[in-house]
Amino acid sequence: MGTGKRGLIATAVAVVCALTVLAAPGTAFANPTPSPTPSAGPTPAAAKDLEAVRKKLDKLYRAAGRATDEYNAAEEKADKQSAEVVELAKKIVKGQEKLRKLKDRAGAAAAAQYRGGGLPPEAHLVLSDDPRDFLDGAGRVREGHRATKGLLGELTRTQEDLEQYAKDASAQWKKLEAGRKAKAAAQKKIEKQIAQAEKLESELQQEEQERLAELEKEAANKAQTAWLDSGILQEINGKASEQGKKAVKYATAQIGKPYQWGAEGPKTYDCSGLTSQAWLSAGRGIPRTSQEQWKQLRHIDVQDMRPGDLIIYFGDASHVAMYIGDGAIVHAPRPGRTVTIAGAGSMPILGVVRPDADAAAD
């Protein structure tokens, strides 16, 4: 990433996150707004209550994030199962058509035997007086036996295939129903957590809401400062791969768009919806949920990460963001927020994964 681009990212981080430094560890963050005078500020008790509210809101939104991952996982499974049911239905239709044709052939053979007086071909041979007719007939009988045996075998196999397709389809329908229930349960969890959080926020006065926003920024700034103080940024100097650049370009182009749980764009996103679509735009399909991204993608040491890599947050892998360089991430934070740039260390990092694990950096 060029010097000019790093400067732009650092500036964006400063504006969005109220960070005074992202490239120099050991420096504290400035408050996003001037500190109020003692007479205008909240009382210690009020401040303590707002901090408790902040922690409760964080807990509620994180629970909603976990439920969103459950919902997205159930939806992804349902899509795959639906596709499998469609394929099975096509096989059943083809099998039924094949079985019909085979039965028609078997019926024609039976009709031919009936027209011969109901006697099998062997009987006609025995009754033949002409040796040449006998020899010719013997060959036809052998061919007829083989054809009949093959026809019966094909009929049996086709019927068995149809029975298996039907069993498989029934099993997939059961899985679909279970998935539907899982999605519905996850949706109820999400809506419950978000409703509780919104109710809690709505009960605050305007001044309290503004102070709460300050507390959220202060908590993020404190975490980012501690992360930078570790000196980690001095070790992170990886350059993006060509696909990584495309993924970063897509993700940063979504800045300002609202968070919506279960959304994959183009107007709204949740956290893993943003990262999965960004990488899809770069030509690399990755798992839909943050938990599956953590499970399935290659793990990278934090000091080795490069722009385009995904940072997984919290012990339950319930949040994901994309690293864009200079100690910054782009992510879809939570309901009520928009896609934004933040400090990479502003939340507890579980680890880093790389979608294009085999691609060389430019």
Short mmCIF file of C-alpha atoms in Angstrom, two decimals:
data_model
loop_
_atom_site.label_atom_id
_atom_site.label_comp_id
_atom_site.label_asym_id
_atom_site.label_seq_id
_atom_site.Cartn_x
_atom_site.Cartn_y
_atom_site.Cartn_z
CA MET A 1 0.00 0.00 0.00
CA GLY A 2 1.53 3.41 -1.01
CA THR A 3 2.44 6.21 1.40
CA GLY A 4 -0.44 8.36 0.19
CA LYS A 5 -3.00 5.59 0.69
CA ARG A 6 -1.67 4.82 4.18
CA GLY A 7 -2.11 8.49 5.04
CA LEU A 8 -5.70 8.47 3.81
CA ILE A 9 -6.52 5.37 5.86
CA ALA A 10 -4.87 6.80 8.96
CA THR A 11 -6.87 10.01 8.51
CA ALA A 12 -10.11 8.07 8.05
CA VAL A 13 -9.43 6.10 11.20
CA ALA A 14 -8.77 9.31 13.11
CA VAL A 15 -12.06 10.82 11.96
CA VAL A 16 -14.28 7.77 12.43
CA CYS A 17 -12.75 6.35 15.58
CA ALA A 18 -11.47 9.54 17.17
CA LEU A 19 -8.00 8.04 17.26
CA THR A 20 -5.07 10.43 17.37
CA VAL A 21 -2.54 7.77 16.36
CA LEU A 22 -2.76 4.39 14.60
CA ALA A 23 0.77 4.19 13.28
CA ALA A 24 2.72 5.02 16.44
CA PRO A 25 2.35 2.63 19.37
CA GLY A 26 2.44 3.98 22.84
CA THR A 27 0.41 7.10 22.12
CA ALA A 28 -2.91 7.64 23.86
CA PHE A 29 -6.10 8.59 22.03
CA ALA A 30 -7.74 11.97 22.26
CA ASN A 31 -11.37 12.34 23.29
CA PRO A 32 -13.62 12.78 20.24
CA THR A 33 -15.18 15.91 21.75
CA PRO A 34 -13.89 18.51 24.21
CA SER A 35 -14.15 17.44 27.83
CA PRO A 36 -17.12 19.07 29.52
CA THR A 37 -16.61 21.38 32.45
CA PRO A 38 -17.23 19.85 35.88
CA SER A 39 -20.47 21.81 36.23
CA ALA A 40 -21.85 20.52 32.90
CA GLY A 41 -20.70 16.93 33.22
CA PRO A 42 -22.60 14.00 34.65
CA THR A 43 -22.31 13.11 38.28
CA PRO A 44 -20.02 10.13 39.15
CA ALA A 45 -23.11 8.06 39.92
CA ALA A 46 -24.66 8.92 36.56
CA ALA A 47 -21.43 8.13 34.75
CA LYS A 48 -21.26 4.78 36.53
CA ASP A 49 -24.84 4.01 35.53
CA LEU A 50 -24.09 4.85 31.87
CA GLU A 51 -21.03 2.61 31.93
CA ALA A 52 -23.27 -0.20 33.16
CA VAL A 53 -25.70 0.60 30.34
CA ARG A 54 -22.83 0.52 27.83
CA LYS A 55 -21.74 -2.92 29.04
CA LYS A 56 -25.32 -4.21 28.97
CA LEU A 57 -25.82 -2.91 25.43
CA ASP A 58 -22.56 -4.50 24.36
CA LYS A 59 -23.72 -7.80 25.86
CA LEU A 60 -27.10 -7.61 24.11
CA TYR A 61 -25.65 -6.75 20.71
CA ARG A 62 -23.03 -9.47 21.00
CA ALA A 63 -25.78 -11.97 21.78
CA ALA A 64 -27.61 -10.71 18.69
CA GLY A 65 -24.39 -11.17 16.72
CA ARG A 66 -24.10 -14.80 17.83
CA ALA A 67 -27.74 -15.42 16.94
CA THR A 68 -27.14 -13.78 13.55
CA ASP A 69 -24.34 -16.27 12.90
CA GLU A 70 -26.76 -19.09 13.79
CA TYR A 71 -29.36 -17.66 11.41
CA ASN A 72 -26.86 -17.23 8.57
CA ALA A 73 -25.54 -20.76 9.05
CA ALA A 74 -29.06 -22.20 8.99
CA GLU A 75 -29.89 -20.20 5.88
CA GLU A 76 -26.73 -21.40 4.12
CA LYS A 77 -27.56 -25.03 4.95
CA ALA A 78 -31.14 -24.56 3.76
CA ASP A 79 -29.92 -23.21 0.43
CA LYS A 80 -27.69 -26.26 -0.08
CA GLN A 81 -30.42 -28.67 0.99
CA SER A 82 -32.94 -27.02 -1.32
CA ALA A 83 -30.53 -27.41 -4.22
CA GLU A 84 -30.08 -31.09 -3.35
CA VAL A 85 -33.84 -31.64 -3.21
CA VAL A 86 -34.19 -30.05 -6.66
CA GLU A 87 -31.50 -32.36 -8.05
CA LEU A 88 -33.17 -35.39 -6.49
CA ALA A 89 -36.51 -34.35 -7.94
CA LYS A 90 -34.90 -34.17 -11.40
CA LYS A 91 -33.44 -37.67 -10.92
CA ILE A 92 -36.82 -39.01 -9.85
CA VAL A 93 -38.52 -37.55 -12.94
CA LYS A 94 -35.84 -39.02 -15.22
CA GLY A 95 -36.04 -42.35 -13.41
CA GLN A 96 -39.79 -42.50 -13.76
CA GLU A 97 -39.54 -41.79 -17.49
CA LYS A 98 -36.87 -44.47 -17.87
CA LEU A 99 -38.98 -46.96 -15.91
CA ARG A 100 -41.99 -46.23 -18.13
CA LYS A 101 -39.98 -46.94 -21.28
CA LEU A 102 -38.56 -50.14 -19.81
CA LYS A 103 -42.04 -51.33 -18.88
CA ASP A 104 -43.22 -50.55 -22.42
CA ARG A 105 -40.41 -52.71 -23.79
CA ALA A 106 -41.26 -55.52 -21.37
CA GLY A 107 -44.91 -55.24 -22.39
CA ALA A 108 -43.99 -55.43 -26.05
CA ALA A 109 -41.98 -58.61 -25.41
CA ALA A 110 -44.92 -60.15 -23.56
CA ALA A 111 -47.27 -59.21 -26.41
CA ALA A 112 -44.95 -60.83 -28.94
CA GLN A 113 -45.00 -64.05 -26.95
CA TYR A 114 -48.81 -63.90 -26.81
CA ARG A 115 -48.98 -63.52 -30.57
CA GLY A 116 -46.87 -66.67 -30.82
CA GLY A 117 -49.65 -68.66 -29.22
CA GLY A 118 -48.40 -68.16 -25.72
CA LEU A 119 -45.51 -70.57 -26.33
CA PRO A 120 -42.01 -69.54 -25.33
CA PRO A 121 -39.38 -69.31 -28.14
CA GLU A 122 -37.79 -72.61 -27.03
CA ALA A 123 -41.04 -74.48 -27.75
CA HIS A 124 -41.22 -73.05 -31.24
CA LEU A 125 -37.68 -74.27 -31.85
CA VAL A 126 -38.49 -77.81 -30.80
CA LEU A 127 -41.45 -77.84 -33.16
CA SER A 128 -39.38 -76.65 -36.11
CA ASP A 129 -38.72 -79.22 -38.90
CA ASP A 130 -36.11 -77.17 -40.75
CA PRO A 131 -32.53 -77.51 -39.35
CA ARG A 132 -31.61 -74.07 -40.64
CA ASP A 133 -34.61 -72.53 -38.93
CA PHE A 134 -33.59 -74.39 -35.80
CA LEU A 135 -30.02 -73.04 -35.88
CA ASP A 136 -31.13 -69.50 -36.72
CA GLY A 137 -33.78 -69.68 -34.04
CA ALA A 138 -31.33 -70.95 -31.44
CA GLY A 139 -29.19 -67.86 -31.96
CA ARG A 140 -32.20 -65.59 -31.69
CA VAL A 141 -33.32 -67.35 -28.53
CA ARG A 142 -29.93 -66.82 -26.92
CA GLU A 143 -30.01 -63.15 -27.89
CA GLY A 144 -33.57 -62.92 -26.63
CA HIS A 145 -32.59 -64.47 -23.31
CA ARG A 146 -29.75 -62.01 -22.90
CA ALA A 147 -31.99 -59.09 -23.86
CA THR A 148 -34.74 -60.21 -21.51
CA LYS A 149 -32.27 -60.72 -18.68
CA GLY A 150 -30.75 -57.30 -19.33
CA LEU A 151 -34.18 -55.69 -19.50
CA LEU A 152 -35.26 -57.24 -16.21
CA GLY A 153 -31.97 -56.24 -14.57
CA GLU A 154 -32.34 -52.65 -15.79
CA LEU A 155 -35.93 -52.56 -14.58
CA THR A 156 -34.82 -53.74 -11.14
CA ARG A 157 -31.93 -51.25 -10.93
CA THR A 158 -34.15 -48.37 -12.04
CA GLN A 159 -36.78 -49.23 -9.43
CA GLU A 160 -34.09 -49.47 -6.74
CA ASP A 161 -32.65 -46.11 -7.81
CA LEU A 162 -36.09 -44.52 -7.62
CA GLU A 163 -36.62 -45.92 -4.13
CA GLN A 164 -33.25 -44.54 -3.00
CA TYR A 165 -33.94 -41.12 -4.54
CA ALA A 166 -37.26 -41.04 -2.70
CA LYS A 167 -35.57 -41.91 0.61
CA ASP A 168 -32.89 -39.26 0.04
CA ALA A 169 -35.51 -36.66 -0.84
CA SER A 170 -37.47 -37.48 2.31
CA ALA A 171 -34.32 -37.12 4.42
CA GLN A 172 -33.52 -33.76 2.81
CA TRP A 173 -37.04 -32.52 3.45
CA LYS A 174 -36.64 -33.41 7.13
CA LYS A 175 -33.34 -31.50 7.23
CA LEU A 176 -35.01 -28.54 5.53
CA GLU A 177 -37.74 -28.52 8.14
CA ALA A 178 -35.17 -28.70 10.95
CA GLY A 179 -33.28 -25.85 9.29
CA ARG A 180 -36.44 -23.79 9.02
CA LYS A 181 -37.03 -24.21 12.75
CA ALA A 182 -33.40 -23.32 13.51
CA LYS A 183 -33.70 -20.16 11.40
CA ALA A 184 -36.94 -19.19 13.10
CA ALA A 185 -35.43 -19.75 16.55
CA ALA A 186 -32.34 -17.71 15.67
CA GLN A 187 -34.50 -14.92 14.27
CA LYS A 188 -36.49 -14.77 17.52
CA LYS A 189 -33.23 -14.51 19.49
CA ILE A 190 -31.94 -11.72 17.27
CA GLU A 191 -35.14 -9.71 17.42
CA LYS A 192 -35.41 -10.17 21.19
CA GLN A 193 -31.84 -8.98 21.87
CA ILE A 194 -32.12 -6.02 19.51
CA ALA A 195 -35.52 -5.00 20.91
CA GLN A 196 -34.11 -5.04 24.46
CA ALA A 197 -31.11 -2.97 23.39
CA GLU A 198 -33.24 -0.44 21.52
CA LYS A 199 -35.61 -0.15 24.48
CA LEU A 200 -32.69 0.47 26.81
CA GLU A 201 -31.28 3.18 24.54
CA SER A 202 -34.68 4.81 24.02
CA GLU A 203 -35.03 5.33 27.77
CA LEU A 204 -31.96 7.58 27.84
CA GLN A 205 -32.12 11.34 27.60
CA GLN A 206 -30.40 13.06 24.66
CA GLU A 207 -27.46 14.07 26.85
CA GLU A 208 -27.17 10.53 28.18
CA GLN A 209 -27.18 9.09 24.65
CA GLU A 210 -24.39 11.46 23.66
CA ARG A 211 -22.37 10.54 26.73
CA LEU A 212 -23.01 6.86 26.06
CA ALA A 213 -21.58 7.31 22.54
CA GLU A 214 -18.52 8.93 24.12
CA LEU A 215 -18.12 6.02 26.50
CA GLU A 216 -18.28 3.57 23.59
CA LYS A 217 -15.54 5.49 21.77
CA GLU A 218 -13.45 5.75 24.92
CA ALA A 219 -13.65 1.99 25.47
CA ALA A 220 -12.62 1.34 21.85
CA ASN A 221 -9.82 3.89 22.08
CA LYS A 222 -8.53 2.37 25.31
CA ALA A 223 -8.43 -1.09 23.76
CA GLN A 224 -6.74 0.23 20.61
CA THR A 225 -4.13 2.11 22.66
CA ALA A 226 -3.30 -1.02 24.63
CA TRP A 227 -2.96 -2.97 21.39
CA LEU A 228 -0.64 -0.35 19.90
CA ASP A 229 1.35 -0.11 23.12
CA SER A 230 2.33 -3.74 22.63
CA GLY A 231 4.41 -2.64 19.64
CA ILE A 232 2.54 -5.01 17.35
CA LEU A 233 2.13 -2.48 14.55
CA GLN A 234 5.91 -2.26 14.11
CA GLU A 235 5.87 -5.96 13.17
CA ILE A 236 2.93 -5.78 10.75
CA ASN A 237 4.19 -4.84 7.31
CA GLY A 238 2.57 -7.37 4.98
CA LYS A 239 1.45 -6.20 1.55
CA ALA A 240 -1.88 -7.12 0.01
CA SER A 241 -2.22 -9.72 -2.73
CA GLU A 242 -3.99 -8.75 -5.93
CA GLN A 243 -7.20 -10.40 -4.71
CA GLY A 244 -6.74 -8.79 -1.30
CA LYS A 245 -6.63 -5.34 -2.90
CA LYS A 246 -9.89 -6.04 -4.71
CA ALA A 247 -11.54 -7.26 -1.49
CA VAL A 248 -10.39 -4.15 0.41
CA LYS A 249 -11.62 -1.90 -2.41
CA TYR A 250 -15.07 -3.51 -2.28
CA ALA A 251 -15.34 -3.40 1.51
CA THR A 252 -14.26 0.24 1.85
CA ALA A 253 -16.69 1.22 -0.92
CA GLN A 254 -19.54 0.10 1.39
CA ILE A 255 -18.62 2.59 4.16
CA GLY A 256 -21.70 4.42 5.39
CA LYS A 257 -24.17 1.66 4.49
CA PRO A 258 -26.37 0.44 7.38
CA TYR A 259 -25.86 -2.73 9.36
CA GLN A 260 -28.69 -5.23 9.03
CA TRP A 261 -28.54 -8.72 10.43
CA GLY A 262 -28.58 -11.46 7.79
CA ALA A 263 -27.81 -8.97 5.00
CA GLU A 264 -25.24 -9.49 2.23
CA GLY A 265 -25.65 -6.21 0.38
CA PRO A 266 -25.77 -4.37 -1.77
CA LYS A 267 -27.58 -1.82 0.40
CA THR A 268 -27.09 -3.29 3.88
CA TYR A 269 -24.68 -5.77 5.51
CA ASP A 270 -23.95 -7.69 8.66
CA CYS A 271 -20.33 -8.30 9.63
CA SER A 272 -19.75 -11.58 7.79
CA GLY A 273 -22.03 -10.55 4.94
CA LEU A 274 -19.61 -7.69 4.25
CA THR A 275 -16.45 -9.83 4.38
CA SER A 276 -17.88 -12.73 2.38
CA GLN A 277 -19.21 -10.45 -0.36
CA ALA A 278 -15.96 -8.48 -0.48
CA TRP A 279 -13.99 -11.65 -1.13
CA LEU A 280 -16.59 -12.94 -3.56
CA SER A 281 -16.10 -9.74 -5.55
CA ALA A 282 -12.39 -10.57 -5.64
CA GLY A 283 -13.14 -14.00 -7.10
CA ARG A 284 -12.83 -16.03 -3.93
CA GLY A 285 -15.85 -17.64 -2.29
CA ILE A 286 -15.54 -18.04 1.48
CA PRO A 287 -17.89 -19.30 4.24
CA ARG A 288 -20.85 -17.05 5.02
CA THR A 289 -20.49 -16.79 8.81
CA SER A 290 -17.68 -15.46 11.00
CA GLN A 291 -17.53 -18.73 12.91
CA GLU A 292 -17.14 -20.80 9.75
CA GLN A 293 -14.62 -18.32 8.38
CA TRP A 294 -12.63 -18.91 11.56
CA LYS A 295 -13.00 -22.69 11.29
CA GLN A 296 -12.33 -23.16 7.60
CA LEU A 297 -9.86 -20.48 6.48
CA ARG A 298 -6.11 -20.62 7.06
CA HIS A 299 -4.98 -19.09 10.35
CA ILE A 300 -2.30 -16.38 10.22
CA ASP A 301 -0.24 -14.87 13.05
CA VAL A 302 -1.35 -11.32 13.80
CA GLN A 303 2.10 -9.91 13.03
CA ASP A 304 1.96 -11.55 9.59
CA MET A 305 -1.41 -10.18 8.52
CA ARG A 306 -1.82 -8.10 5.41
CA PRO A 307 -4.65 -5.99 3.92
CA GLY A 308 -7.55 -8.23 2.94
CA ASP A 309 -7.02 -10.68 5.79
CA LEU A 310 -9.95 -11.14 8.17
CA ILE A 311 -9.69 -10.48 11.89
CA ILE A 312 -11.99 -12.63 14.00
CA TYR A 313 -13.11 -11.13 17.31
CA PHE A 314 -14.26 -12.44 20.70
CA GLY A 315 -13.80 -15.94 22.06
CA ASP A 316 -16.89 -17.24 20.27
CA ALA A 317 -15.82 -15.85 16.86
CA SER A 318 -19.04 -13.84 16.72
CA HIS A 319 -17.62 -10.84 14.85
CA VAL A 320 -15.35 -10.38 11.84
CA ALA A 321 -13.70 -7.41 10.16
CA MET A 322 -11.30 -6.88 7.26
CA TYR A 323 -7.82 -5.54 7.89
CA ILE A 324 -7.03 -2.67 5.52
CA GLY A 325 -3.57 -1.68 6.73
CA ASP A 326 -2.03 0.87 9.12
CA GLY A 327 -3.67 -0.78 12.13
CA ALA A 328 -7.17 -0.25 10.76
CA ILE A 329 -10.17 -2.40 9.88
CA VAL A 330 -13.40 -1.91 7.95
CA HIS A 331 -16.44 -3.64 9.40
CA ALA A 332 -20.21 -3.64 9.91
CA PRO A 333 -20.37 -3.15 13.71
CA ARG A 334 -23.91 -3.78 14.94
CA PRO A 335 -27.57 -2.73 14.57
CA GLY A 336 -27.95 1.03 14.57
CA ARG A 337 -24.49 1.54 13.10
CA THR A 338 -23.06 1.75 9.58
CA VAL A 339 -20.12 0.14 7.83
CA THR A 340 -17.12 2.05 9.12
CA ILE A 341 -13.37 2.14 9.72
CA ALA A 342 -12.08 1.36 13.22
CA GLY A 343 -8.92 0.41 15.05
CA ALA A 344 -7.94 -3.24 14.58
CA GLY A 345 -7.33 -3.62 18.32
CA SER A 346 -10.52 -1.91 19.44
CA MET A 347 -12.11 -5.29 20.22
CA PRO A 348 -10.65 -8.51 21.67
CA ILE A 349 -8.89 -10.32 18.81
CA LEU A 350 -9.38 -14.09 18.60
CA GLY A 351 -7.17 -14.50 15.54
CA VAL A 352 -6.58 -13.76 11.87
CA VAL A 353 -7.53 -15.81 8.80
CA ARG A 354 -6.47 -15.48 5.17
CA PRO A 355 -8.93 -16.26 2.37
CA ASP A 356 -6.31 -16.31 -0.40
CA ALA A 357 -3.82 -18.39 1.56
CA ASP A 358 -1.75 -19.43 -1.47
CA ALA A 359 -1.61 -16.03 -3.18
CA ALA A 360 1.64 -14.11 -3.14
CA ALA A 361 1.69 -10.49 -1.96
CA ASP A 362 2.41 -7.79 -4.52
#
